[in-house]
Amino acid sequence: MAAGIDDISIYIPRLFMDAGDFAEARGLDPQKLVKGLGVSKMAIVDSNQDPACLAANACLKIMQKNKLSPEQIGRLYVATESSFDESKAMNSYVIGMLEQVYGAGSFQHCGGIECKFACVSGSYALYDNTNWIRAGESEEKYALVVVSDIAKYDLGSSGEMTQGGGAVAMLLNDSPRLLEFDPKVTSTSIKNEYDFYRPFGKETPIVHGQYSNLLYLIQVKNALNDYKRKALKTGLIDMKEGQSMLDHIDYFNMHLPYSNMGKKALAYLVRHELRNTPKWKEVIAEVGMEEPVPKDPRGTIESIIADSEFMTKDSEFTKRFAKTNTYQEIYENKVASSLIASKSIGNLYTASLYLGFRSCLEYEFQKGVNLEGKRFGFASYGSGSSAMVFSGVIKPEHLSIVKEMNLETEIGERQKLSLEDYEELHENKLEPNQSLLSARKEFVLEHVENISSDKRGERRYAFIE
Ligand code: CAA
């Protein structure tokens, strides 16, 4: 049975921190953010917003847009790494909010769980719900998968320049209008790692930034290798002599902790794909140096990190490779459009891959590209660490949805934060009733109980007309 994404909606907080102001405040060259990382604005949540109300707002948008009633939603899954409760799933909060609009008990039938595996959990949630539909369990109802996160790092840390926040809701069914997932090729890679993690009770993560970047690349490459094996085995792809995956995947959507990571990750995968093709000789001539080879051919994270000579040469090779015409052409055609939204929103953790997908649809459509039948490859990465690679094909009906997409209108009018306001919000100095913006047709957090011990942690939300 077919299954895939029928529609997608986003909810992005309207406050933002400007990269230039941020760089000035931290004594950084603004070009490090804008050119080096591809960050021009970071969406920041107001004092009356948390990841649950971001998620509920994205769900409400997709339901209203498609005129859906709760009975038409069979499952609701929430994937997040910004959880605020160790036991109660974020689903309950989201359903509680939606029932304020649709009526008490209207979602009673709609089971689901909160999923956690850093930024990759949304992809696991999509995969599980796709299989629920494929198994014929859905009784023609939709699955609603919502990915919602607030990427927040310590003040003054190197992660602080890669913050953001927002939610993406995806409607899945057996006759999707946007994208149908390819069957039997989804592939994963997993390893116990400490590249980025958030121990109990800590609001911000502990991050080993450069290590996390390298792990991302290696894990995605491992998952891609397995995807390729499955794609050949199932006959999804018929690889002719001299071809690579690049001849079979039209667009790559990468996890985007910051926009330029998509460019870096694609360069890594493209090298891997082209290395054994006849084209490689030409590429090496363009790069102007031989590709460095690690001392330990297994290429594990430990062996690569220990090989400092290789690391230095490889970084030089990557920089030169990224400038070649060969790579620039692949970059422009296969990934560039997916990176645009991230530049002005920032990291959304679980949601960033799907914001990238949304961005690719909107900006390729604006370029006049006919997307029908194009295969999208997805490279999802979550620290800790796991990668998932999967793919799908764009359906003819996508046009009715994509032609209406407009990122700016969908976000609404945004307000730039002063450094003082940003830091106050960051340090949780403002109460929910001290929000900087007035809510408009959206859910907001009203109160978190922190006095009464038998109600501690209880959250109250309201829908503001
Ligand atoms: N002008 C132009 N470019 C500049 C520049 C300047 N003045 N100064 C630096 N740059 C460039 C650098 O050359 C570098 O480019 P390359 O990546 O092409 O080499 C880029 O800007 C970034 O510079 P640094 O590598 O020196 O940056 P950093 O080490 O200070 O911090 C970071 C970067 C590690 C990503 C940090 O922001 C961080 O820790 N972020 C959080 C963790 C993270 O996002 N990890 C990503 C993988 S893990 C994951 O994906 C899960 C997740 O969502 C968190």
Short mmCIF file of C-alpha atoms and ligand atoms in Angstrom, two decimals:
data_model
loop_
_atom_site.label_atom_id
_atom_site.label_comp_id
_atom_site.label_asym_id
_atom_site.label_seq_id
_atom_site.Cartn_x
_atom_site.Cartn_y
_atom_site.Cartn_z
CA MET A 1 0.00 0.00 0.00
CA ALA A 2 1.21 3.52 -0.79
CA ALA A 3 1.92 6.00 2.01
CA GLY A 4 3.46 9.42 2.25
CA ILE A 5 3.16 13.10 3.09
CA ASP A 6 -0.17 14.59 2.03
CA ASP A 7 0.42 18.10 3.35
CA ILE A 8 2.85 20.01 5.54
CA SER A 9 2.48 23.13 7.69
CA ILE A 10 4.88 25.18 9.77
CA TYR A 11 4.64 27.33 12.86
CA ILE A 12 7.59 29.64 13.49
CA PRO A 13 7.76 32.07 16.44
CA ARG A 14 7.71 35.66 15.22
CA LEU A 15 10.53 36.99 17.37
CA PHE A 16 14.03 36.75 15.95
CA MET A 17 17.61 37.60 16.77
CA ASP A 18 19.52 39.22 13.93
CA ALA A 19 22.87 37.57 13.15
CA GLY A 20 24.66 40.92 12.81
CA ASP A 21 23.45 42.20 16.21
CA PHE A 22 24.27 38.87 17.79
CA ALA A 23 27.78 38.78 16.31
CA GLU A 24 28.47 42.33 17.50
CA ALA A 25 27.33 41.46 21.02
CA ARG A 26 29.56 38.38 21.18
CA GLY A 27 32.57 40.03 19.54
CA LEU A 28 32.34 37.83 16.44
CA ASP A 29 32.78 38.67 12.80
CA PRO A 30 29.19 38.70 11.41
CA GLN A 31 30.55 36.95 8.32
CA LYS A 32 31.24 33.89 10.44
CA LEU A 33 27.48 33.53 10.93
CA VAL A 34 26.23 34.79 7.60
CA LYS A 35 28.85 33.30 5.27
CA GLY A 36 30.49 30.63 7.45
CA LEU A 37 27.36 29.03 8.93
CA GLY A 38 24.59 30.42 6.72
CA VAL A 39 22.71 31.99 9.64
CA SER A 40 21.13 35.42 9.14
CA LYS A 41 18.25 35.25 11.67
CA MET A 42 17.39 32.92 14.53
CA ALA A 43 13.72 32.46 15.49
CA ILE A 44 13.33 32.88 19.26
CA VAL A 45 10.34 31.84 21.35
CA ASP A 46 8.42 34.38 23.42
CA SER A 47 7.91 33.92 27.17
CA ASN A 48 4.43 32.42 26.54
CA GLN A 49 5.62 29.73 24.13
CA ASP A 50 6.99 26.24 24.68
CA PRO A 51 7.52 23.33 22.28
CA ALA A 52 4.04 21.93 23.01
CA CYS A 53 2.24 25.10 21.94
CA LEU A 54 4.45 25.43 18.86
CA ALA A 55 3.41 21.84 17.98
CA ALA A 56 -0.29 22.51 18.66
CA ASN A 57 -0.18 25.63 16.49
CA ALA A 58 1.34 23.69 13.57
CA CYS A 59 -1.32 20.94 14.00
CA LEU A 60 -4.16 23.44 14.11
CA LYS A 61 -2.91 25.11 10.94
CA ILE A 62 -2.77 21.88 8.97
CA MET A 63 -6.19 20.77 10.22
CA GLN A 64 -7.86 24.08 9.47
CA LYS A 65 -6.23 24.36 6.07
CA ASN A 66 -7.48 20.89 5.09
CA LYS A 67 -10.83 21.33 6.89
CA LEU A 68 -10.18 18.16 8.88
CA SER A 69 -12.16 17.08 11.90
CA PRO A 70 -10.51 15.16 14.77
CA GLU A 71 -12.29 11.92 13.68
CA GLN A 72 -10.21 11.99 10.50
CA ILE A 73 -6.94 11.85 12.45
CA GLY A 74 -6.15 8.29 13.56
CA ARG A 75 -2.82 8.90 15.29
CA LEU A 76 -0.90 11.89 16.50
CA TYR A 77 2.84 11.55 17.11
CA VAL A 78 5.06 14.26 18.54
CA ALA A 79 8.82 14.13 18.04
CA THR A 80 10.95 16.51 20.07
CA GLU A 81 14.17 16.81 21.98
CA SER A 82 12.89 19.80 23.96
CA SER A 83 10.73 17.70 26.27
CA PHE A 84 9.83 19.30 29.61
CA ASP A 85 8.42 16.22 31.35
CA GLU A 86 10.17 12.91 32.00
CA SER A 87 6.93 10.92 31.91
CA LYS A 88 3.94 12.71 30.45
CA ALA A 89 4.15 12.77 26.66
CA MET A 90 3.93 16.07 24.82
CA ASN A 91 1.03 14.53 22.87
CA SER A 92 -1.28 14.99 25.85
CA TYR A 93 -0.52 18.70 26.01
CA VAL A 94 -1.04 19.07 22.26
CA ILE A 95 -4.32 17.16 22.31
CA GLY A 96 -5.43 19.19 25.34
CA MET A 97 -4.87 22.36 23.37
CA LEU A 98 -6.53 21.09 20.18
CA GLU A 99 -9.56 20.04 22.22
CA GLN A 100 -9.97 23.63 23.35
CA VAL A 101 -10.84 24.35 19.71
CA TYR A 102 -12.47 21.07 18.63
CA GLY A 103 -14.24 20.15 21.87
CA ALA A 104 -13.44 18.07 24.95
CA GLY A 105 -12.88 14.39 24.13
CA SER A 106 -12.76 15.00 20.38
CA PHE A 107 -9.29 13.41 20.12
CA GLN A 108 -9.99 10.54 22.53
CA HIS A 109 -9.42 7.88 19.84
CA CYS A 110 -6.18 9.47 18.65
CA GLY A 111 -3.31 7.54 20.24
CA GLY A 112 0.35 8.32 19.87
CA ILE A 113 3.57 8.88 21.74
CA GLU A 114 6.32 11.43 22.16
CA CYS A 115 9.41 10.21 20.34
CA LYS A 116 12.98 10.98 21.35
CA PHE A 117 16.27 10.53 19.55
CA ALA A 118 17.66 14.05 19.24
CA CYS A 119 17.01 15.47 15.78
CA VAL A 120 16.33 12.14 14.05
CA SER A 121 13.25 11.13 16.07
CA GLY A 122 10.83 12.88 13.71
CA SER A 123 12.07 10.64 10.92
CA TYR A 124 11.53 7.53 13.05
CA ALA A 125 8.02 8.83 13.83
CA LEU A 126 7.30 9.33 10.13
CA TYR A 127 8.60 5.86 9.31
CA ASP A 128 6.50 4.16 12.01
CA ASN A 129 3.35 5.99 10.95
CA THR A 130 4.02 5.28 7.28
CA ASN A 131 4.18 1.59 8.18
CA TRP A 132 0.94 1.89 10.17
CA ILE A 133 -0.70 3.09 6.97
CA ARG A 134 1.07 0.49 4.81
CA ALA A 135 -0.09 -2.25 7.16
CA GLY A 136 -3.69 -1.26 6.47
CA GLU A 137 -4.36 -0.27 10.09
CA SER A 138 -5.40 3.30 9.45
CA GLU A 139 -9.04 2.78 8.43
CA GLU A 140 -8.53 5.59 5.93
CA LYS A 141 -7.63 8.04 8.65
CA TYR A 142 -4.61 10.31 8.57
CA ALA A 143 -1.58 10.10 10.83
CA LEU A 144 -0.44 13.49 12.06
CA VAL A 145 3.27 13.67 12.83
CA VAL A 146 4.49 16.91 14.38
CA VAL A 147 8.12 17.76 14.99
CA SER A 148 8.70 20.64 17.38
CA ASP A 149 11.78 22.01 19.05
CA ILE A 150 13.52 24.97 20.62
CA ALA A 151 17.24 24.91 19.87
CA LYS A 152 18.77 26.69 22.83
CA TYR A 153 22.41 26.72 23.88
CA ASP A 154 24.25 28.35 26.78
CA LEU A 155 24.87 32.09 26.51
CA GLY A 156 28.34 32.69 25.14
CA SER A 157 28.81 29.10 23.93
CA SER A 158 29.74 28.31 20.33
CA GLY A 159 26.34 26.66 19.87
CA GLU A 160 24.54 29.92 20.68
CA MET A 161 24.94 31.12 17.08
CA THR A 162 23.01 28.06 15.82
CA GLN A 163 19.75 28.51 17.78
CA GLY A 164 16.18 28.59 16.48
CA GLY A 165 12.70 27.28 17.20
CA GLY A 166 9.56 26.09 15.50
CA ALA A 167 7.35 23.19 14.54
CA VAL A 168 6.41 21.35 11.37
CA ALA A 169 3.24 19.24 11.14
CA MET A 170 2.95 16.54 8.50
CA LEU A 171 -0.22 14.81 7.45
CA LEU A 172 0.30 11.23 6.25
CA ASN A 173 -2.12 9.04 4.32
CA ASP A 174 -2.35 6.31 1.68
CA SER A 175 -2.98 8.67 -1.24
CA PRO A 176 -0.57 11.52 -0.52
CA ARG A 177 -0.68 14.64 -2.64
CA LEU A 178 2.91 15.75 -1.92
CA LEU A 179 5.32 12.83 -1.67
CA GLU A 180 5.04 9.05 -1.62
CA PHE A 181 7.73 7.24 0.35
CA ASP A 182 9.77 4.57 -1.46
CA PRO A 183 9.12 1.19 0.16
CA LYS A 184 11.71 -1.13 1.73
CA VAL A 185 14.71 1.18 1.43
CA THR A 186 14.67 3.20 4.67
CA SER A 187 18.03 2.64 6.34
CA THR A 188 19.56 3.53 9.67
CA SER A 189 22.91 3.68 11.43
CA ILE A 190 23.33 3.91 15.20
CA LYS A 191 26.17 4.15 17.73
CA ASN A 192 26.37 5.08 21.42
CA GLU A 193 27.97 8.54 21.40
CA TYR A 194 28.22 11.73 23.46
CA ASP A 195 28.44 14.36 20.73
CA PHE A 196 25.42 16.33 21.99
CA TYR A 197 23.16 15.42 24.91
CA ARG A 198 21.00 17.03 27.59
CA PRO A 199 21.10 15.35 31.01
CA PHE A 200 17.94 15.32 33.19
CA GLY A 201 17.08 18.74 34.58
CA LYS A 202 19.40 20.67 32.28
CA GLU A 203 17.72 23.11 29.90
CA THR A 204 20.60 23.41 27.44
CA PRO A 205 22.65 20.61 25.90
CA ILE A 206 26.28 19.66 26.43
CA VAL A 207 27.80 19.93 22.99
CA HIS A 208 31.03 18.83 21.35
CA GLY A 209 30.35 20.82 18.20
CA GLN A 210 33.07 19.78 15.78
CA TYR A 211 32.83 16.17 16.93
CA SER A 212 29.06 16.27 16.30
CA ASN A 213 29.65 17.59 12.78
CA LEU A 214 32.00 14.73 11.96
CA LEU A 215 29.71 12.10 13.46
CA TYR A 216 26.81 13.49 11.45
CA LEU A 217 28.78 12.94 8.23
CA ILE A 218 29.93 9.43 9.10
CA GLN A 219 26.54 8.23 10.34
CA VAL A 220 24.71 9.58 7.31
CA LYS A 221 27.26 7.97 5.00
CA ASN A 222 26.75 4.61 6.77
CA ALA A 223 22.97 4.88 6.43
CA LEU A 224 23.32 5.92 2.77
CA ASN A 225 25.46 2.83 2.05
CA ASP A 226 22.71 0.64 3.43
CA TYR A 227 20.03 2.59 1.57
CA LYS A 228 21.98 1.97 -1.63
CA ARG A 229 22.23 -1.77 -0.93
CA LYS A 230 18.45 -1.93 -0.39
CA ALA A 231 17.65 0.27 -3.39
CA LEU A 232 19.66 -2.07 -5.65
CA LYS A 233 18.29 -5.23 -4.03
CA THR A 234 14.64 -4.16 -4.34
CA GLY A 235 15.15 -2.84 -7.87
CA LEU A 236 14.14 0.70 -6.88
CA ILE A 237 17.31 1.83 -8.62
CA ASP A 238 18.99 0.25 -11.60
CA MET A 239 22.57 1.45 -11.44
CA LYS A 240 24.22 1.46 -14.86
CA GLU A 241 27.99 1.19 -15.31
CA GLY A 242 29.70 4.40 -14.18
CA GLN A 243 26.60 5.78 -12.42
CA SER A 244 26.20 6.77 -8.78
CA MET A 245 23.27 7.58 -6.50
CA LEU A 246 23.49 11.14 -7.79
CA ASP A 247 22.02 9.89 -11.08
CA HIS A 248 18.97 8.54 -9.25
CA ILE A 249 18.18 11.08 -6.54
CA ASP A 250 17.05 14.46 -7.84
CA TYR A 251 17.08 16.34 -4.53
CA PHE A 252 18.84 15.78 -1.23
CA ASN A 253 17.27 17.11 1.96
CA MET A 254 19.78 17.09 4.80
CA HIS A 255 19.37 17.67 8.51
CA LEU A 256 20.18 21.37 8.98
CA PRO A 257 21.57 22.38 12.39
CA TYR A 258 22.60 25.45 10.39
CA SER A 259 22.11 26.10 6.72
CA ASN A 260 25.70 25.51 5.57
CA MET A 261 25.82 22.09 7.21
CA GLY A 262 23.59 20.94 4.35
CA LYS A 263 26.22 22.10 1.89
CA LYS A 264 29.02 20.43 3.84
CA ALA A 265 27.15 17.18 4.28
CA LEU A 266 26.19 16.99 0.64
CA ALA A 267 29.83 17.60 -0.36
CA TYR A 268 30.88 14.68 1.85
CA LEU A 269 28.26 12.36 0.33
CA VAL A 270 29.00 13.48 -3.22
CA ARG A 271 32.70 12.70 -2.74
CA HIS A 272 31.74 9.30 -1.45
CA GLU A 273 29.45 8.68 -4.41
CA LEU A 274 31.75 9.95 -7.16
CA ARG A 275 34.97 8.36 -5.86
CA ASN A 276 34.46 5.10 -7.77
CA THR A 277 33.06 6.56 -10.96
CA PRO A 278 34.94 7.55 -14.15
CA LYS A 279 34.13 11.21 -13.34
CA TRP A 280 36.44 11.15 -10.30
CA LYS A 281 39.64 11.71 -12.34
CA GLU A 282 38.16 14.90 -13.73
CA VAL A 283 37.13 15.98 -10.22
CA ILE A 284 40.63 15.41 -8.83
CA ALA A 285 42.03 17.56 -11.64
CA GLU A 286 39.55 20.31 -10.69
CA VAL A 287 40.41 20.04 -6.99
CA GLY A 288 44.14 20.19 -7.76
CA MET A 289 45.20 17.70 -5.07
CA GLU A 290 44.84 13.97 -4.45
CA GLU A 291 42.10 12.93 -2.06
CA PRO A 292 43.74 12.18 1.33
CA VAL A 293 43.34 8.63 2.61
CA PRO A 294 43.05 7.88 6.36
CA LYS A 295 45.72 5.63 7.88
CA ASP A 296 42.99 3.29 9.13
CA PRO A 297 40.83 2.33 6.13
CA ARG A 298 37.81 1.46 8.37
CA GLY A 299 37.10 5.21 8.63
CA THR A 300 35.57 5.00 12.12
CA ILE A 301 35.11 8.21 14.09
CA GLU A 302 37.83 7.15 16.56
CA SER A 303 40.39 6.37 13.85
CA ILE A 304 39.65 9.57 11.95
CA ILE A 305 39.91 11.78 15.05
CA ALA A 306 43.24 10.15 15.96
CA ASP A 307 44.64 10.82 12.47
CA SER A 308 45.35 14.56 12.73
CA GLU A 309 47.42 14.65 9.53
CA PHE A 310 44.48 13.19 7.59
CA MET A 311 42.02 15.58 9.26
CA THR A 312 44.03 18.64 8.19
CA LYS A 313 44.48 17.47 4.61
CA ASP A 314 40.89 16.32 4.35
CA SER A 315 39.57 19.68 5.49
CA GLU A 316 41.67 21.35 2.79
CA PHE A 317 40.41 18.86 0.19
CA THR A 318 36.77 19.44 1.21
CA LYS A 319 37.14 23.21 0.93
CA ARG A 320 38.65 22.91 -2.56
CA PHE A 321 36.13 20.27 -3.62
CA ALA A 322 33.21 22.47 -2.55
CA LYS A 323 34.48 25.16 -4.94
CA THR A 324 34.70 22.91 -8.03
CA ASN A 325 32.24 23.42 -10.89
CA THR A 326 31.25 19.77 -10.55
CA TYR A 327 30.16 20.24 -6.96
CA GLN A 328 28.66 23.71 -7.47
CA GLU A 329 26.37 22.34 -10.16
CA ILE A 330 25.23 19.44 -7.97
CA TYR A 331 24.78 21.82 -5.03
CA GLU A 332 22.67 24.28 -7.01
CA ASN A 333 20.48 21.58 -8.54
CA LYS A 334 20.03 19.24 -5.62
CA VAL A 335 20.27 21.06 -2.30
CA ALA A 336 20.45 24.88 -2.53
CA SER A 337 16.68 25.54 -2.37
CA SER A 338 16.30 23.41 0.77
CA LEU A 339 18.78 25.64 2.65
CA ILE A 340 16.98 28.97 2.13
CA ALA A 341 14.41 28.82 4.96
CA SER A 342 17.00 27.69 7.52
CA LYS A 343 19.07 30.86 6.96
CA SER A 344 16.30 33.06 8.32
CA ILE A 345 14.93 30.71 10.99
CA GLY A 346 17.85 28.71 12.39
CA ASN A 347 18.02 25.24 13.88
CA LEU A 348 14.73 23.49 14.58
CA TYR A 349 16.35 20.18 15.66
CA THR A 350 13.71 17.52 14.75
CA ALA A 351 11.91 19.93 12.45
CA SER A 352 14.89 21.28 10.52
CA LEU A 353 15.00 18.49 7.92
CA TYR A 354 11.31 19.02 7.17
CA LEU A 355 11.56 22.80 7.08
CA GLY A 356 14.27 22.11 4.48
CA PHE A 357 11.90 19.88 2.49
CA ARG A 358 9.24 22.60 2.63
CA SER A 359 11.82 25.18 1.56
CA CYS A 360 12.94 23.05 -1.38
CA LEU A 361 9.37 22.65 -2.64
CA GLU A 362 8.61 26.36 -2.41
CA TYR A 363 11.81 27.70 -3.94
CA GLU A 364 12.14 25.09 -6.71
CA PHE A 365 8.52 25.82 -7.68
CA GLN A 366 9.36 29.54 -7.77
CA LYS A 367 12.27 28.73 -10.13
CA GLY A 368 9.73 27.15 -12.46
CA VAL A 369 10.95 23.58 -11.99
CA ASN A 370 8.41 20.82 -12.59
CA LEU A 371 8.82 18.61 -9.53
CA GLU A 372 6.42 15.86 -10.53
CA GLY A 373 8.10 12.44 -10.37
CA LYS A 374 11.31 13.81 -8.82
CA ARG A 375 12.94 11.62 -6.19
CA PHE A 376 13.83 13.30 -2.90
CA GLY A 377 16.47 11.68 -0.70
CA PHE A 378 16.31 12.53 3.03
CA ALA A 379 19.36 12.39 5.30
CA SER A 380 18.28 12.67 8.92
CA TYR A 381 20.76 12.86 11.79
CA GLY A 382 20.28 12.82 15.55
CA SER A 383 23.10 13.17 18.03
CA GLY A 384 23.76 10.40 20.41
CA SER A 385 23.79 9.12 17.60
CA SER A 386 21.73 7.81 14.73
CA ALA A 387 21.13 8.60 11.08
CA MET A 388 18.26 7.61 8.82
CA VAL A 389 18.25 7.77 5.04
CA PHE A 390 15.06 7.32 3.02
CA SER A 391 13.43 8.64 -0.12
CA GLY A 392 10.17 9.43 -1.84
CA VAL A 393 8.75 10.67 -5.11
CA ILE A 394 6.75 13.85 -5.71
CA LYS A 395 3.15 13.27 -6.77
CA PRO A 396 1.32 15.12 -9.57
CA GLU A 397 -1.14 16.64 -7.06
CA HIS A 398 1.70 18.46 -5.25
CA LEU A 399 1.09 21.56 -7.37
CA SER A 400 -2.17 22.51 -5.65
CA ILE A 401 -0.27 22.69 -2.33
CA VAL A 402 3.11 23.99 -3.42
CA LYS A 403 1.79 26.92 -5.45
CA GLU A 404 0.20 28.30 -2.26
CA MET A 405 3.43 28.11 -0.25
CA ASN A 406 4.89 31.38 0.94
CA LEU A 407 7.27 31.23 3.83
CA GLU A 408 7.07 34.93 4.74
CA THR A 409 3.27 35.07 4.74
CA GLU A 410 3.09 31.85 6.69
CA ILE A 411 5.41 33.10 9.43
CA GLY A 412 3.71 36.50 9.59
CA GLU A 413 5.24 39.81 10.54
CA ARG A 414 8.40 39.27 12.57
CA GLN A 415 9.91 41.41 15.29
CA LYS A 416 13.65 41.85 15.79
CA LEU A 417 14.82 41.41 19.37
CA SER A 418 17.19 43.72 21.17
CA LEU A 419 20.11 41.96 22.85
CA GLU A 420 18.60 42.79 26.28
CA ASP A 421 15.21 41.27 25.43
CA TYR A 422 16.87 38.24 23.86
CA GLU A 423 18.98 37.58 26.95
CA GLU A 424 16.00 38.05 29.28
CA LEU A 425 14.01 35.53 27.29
CA HIS A 426 16.97 33.18 27.11
CA GLU A 427 17.45 33.25 30.89
CA ASN A 428 13.68 32.73 31.48
CA LYS A 429 13.37 36.03 33.32
CA LEU A 430 9.96 36.83 31.83
CA GLU A 431 6.72 35.17 32.96
CA PRO A 432 4.20 33.94 30.34
CA ASN A 433 2.05 37.03 30.99
CA GLN A 434 5.03 39.28 30.17
CA SER A 435 5.28 38.14 26.54
CA LEU A 436 6.72 40.65 24.09
CA LEU A 437 4.17 39.95 21.35
CA SER A 438 0.39 39.75 21.46
CA ALA A 439 -0.92 36.36 20.37
CA ARG A 440 -3.14 36.10 17.27
CA LYS A 441 -5.33 33.04 16.68
CA GLU A 442 -2.83 30.75 18.36
CA PHE A 443 -2.17 28.68 21.44
CA VAL A 444 -0.04 30.18 24.18
CA LEU A 445 1.32 29.00 27.48
CA GLU A 446 -0.44 30.77 30.34
CA HIS A 447 1.08 29.28 33.45
CA VAL A 448 3.52 26.69 34.77
CA GLU A 449 2.82 25.69 38.36
CA ASN A 450 5.95 25.88 40.48
CA ILE A 451 4.60 26.42 44.01
CA SER A 452 2.01 23.78 44.89
CA SER A 453 3.96 20.50 45.28
CA ASP A 454 1.15 18.16 44.17
CA LYS A 455 0.62 20.20 40.99
CA ARG A 456 4.24 21.12 40.30
CA GLY A 457 5.02 21.29 36.59
CA GLU A 458 1.39 21.44 35.49
CA ARG A 459 0.98 23.67 32.44
CA ARG A 460 -2.03 25.68 31.41
CA TYR A 461 -2.57 26.83 27.83
CA ALA A 462 -5.12 29.03 26.12
CA PHE A 463 -6.23 29.62 22.55
CA ILE A 464 -6.19 33.35 21.90
CA GLU A 465 -8.66 34.50 19.24
N1 CAA B 1 34.05 34.75 7.75
C1 CAA B 1 33.54 33.74 7.02
N2 CAA B 1 33.54 32.44 7.45
C2 CAA B 1 34.04 32.19 8.67
C3 CAA B 1 34.57 33.19 9.49
C4 CAA B 1 34.57 34.53 8.99
N3 CAA B 1 35.06 35.55 9.69
N4 CAA B 1 35.00 32.65 10.64
C5 CAA B 1 34.73 31.32 10.55
N5 CAA B 1 34.17 31.04 9.36
C6 CAA B 1 33.71 29.74 8.86
C7 CAA B 1 34.64 28.61 9.20
O1 CAA B 1 35.68 28.48 8.24
C8 CAA B 1 33.69 27.44 9.18
O2 CAA B 1 33.47 27.05 7.84
P1 CAA B 1 33.62 25.49 7.41
O3 CAA B 1 32.55 24.78 8.20
O4 CAA B 1 33.37 25.52 5.96
O5 CAA B 1 34.97 25.06 7.83
C9 CAA B 1 32.38 28.04 9.70
O6 CAA B 1 32.51 29.45 9.54
C10 CAA B 1 32.14 27.77 11.17
O7 CAA B 1 33.30 28.14 11.87
P2 CAA B 1 33.91 27.20 13.01
O8 CAA B 1 33.90 25.78 12.52
O9 CAA B 1 35.17 27.78 13.49
O10 CAA B 1 32.76 27.38 14.11
P3 CAA B 1 32.74 26.94 15.62
O11 CAA B 1 33.60 25.76 15.85
O12 CAA B 1 32.97 28.13 16.48
O13 CAA B 1 31.21 26.54 15.79
C11 CAA B 1 29.64 24.75 15.50
C12 CAA B 1 30.45 25.83 14.80
C13 CAA B 1 30.56 23.62 15.94
C14 CAA B 1 28.62 24.22 14.51
C15 CAA B 1 28.93 25.38 16.75
O14 CAA B 1 28.09 26.41 16.37
C16 CAA B 1 28.11 24.36 17.52
O15 CAA B 1 28.63 23.67 18.40
N6 CAA B 1 26.78 24.25 17.22
C17 CAA B 1 25.90 23.31 17.92
C18 CAA B 1 26.16 21.87 17.52
C19 CAA B 1 25.81 21.59 16.09
O16 CAA B 1 25.04 22.29 15.47
N7 CAA B 1 26.32 20.46 15.55
C20 CAA B 1 25.97 20.02 14.22
C21 CAA B 1 26.02 18.51 14.07
S1 CAA B 1 25.08 17.70 15.36
C22 CAA B 1 23.49 17.90 14.89
O17 CAA B 1 23.23 18.17 13.75
C23 CAA B 1 22.41 17.76 15.89
C24 CAA B 1 21.89 19.13 16.14
O18 CAA B 1 20.94 19.59 15.48
C25 CAA B 1 22.53 19.93 17.12
#
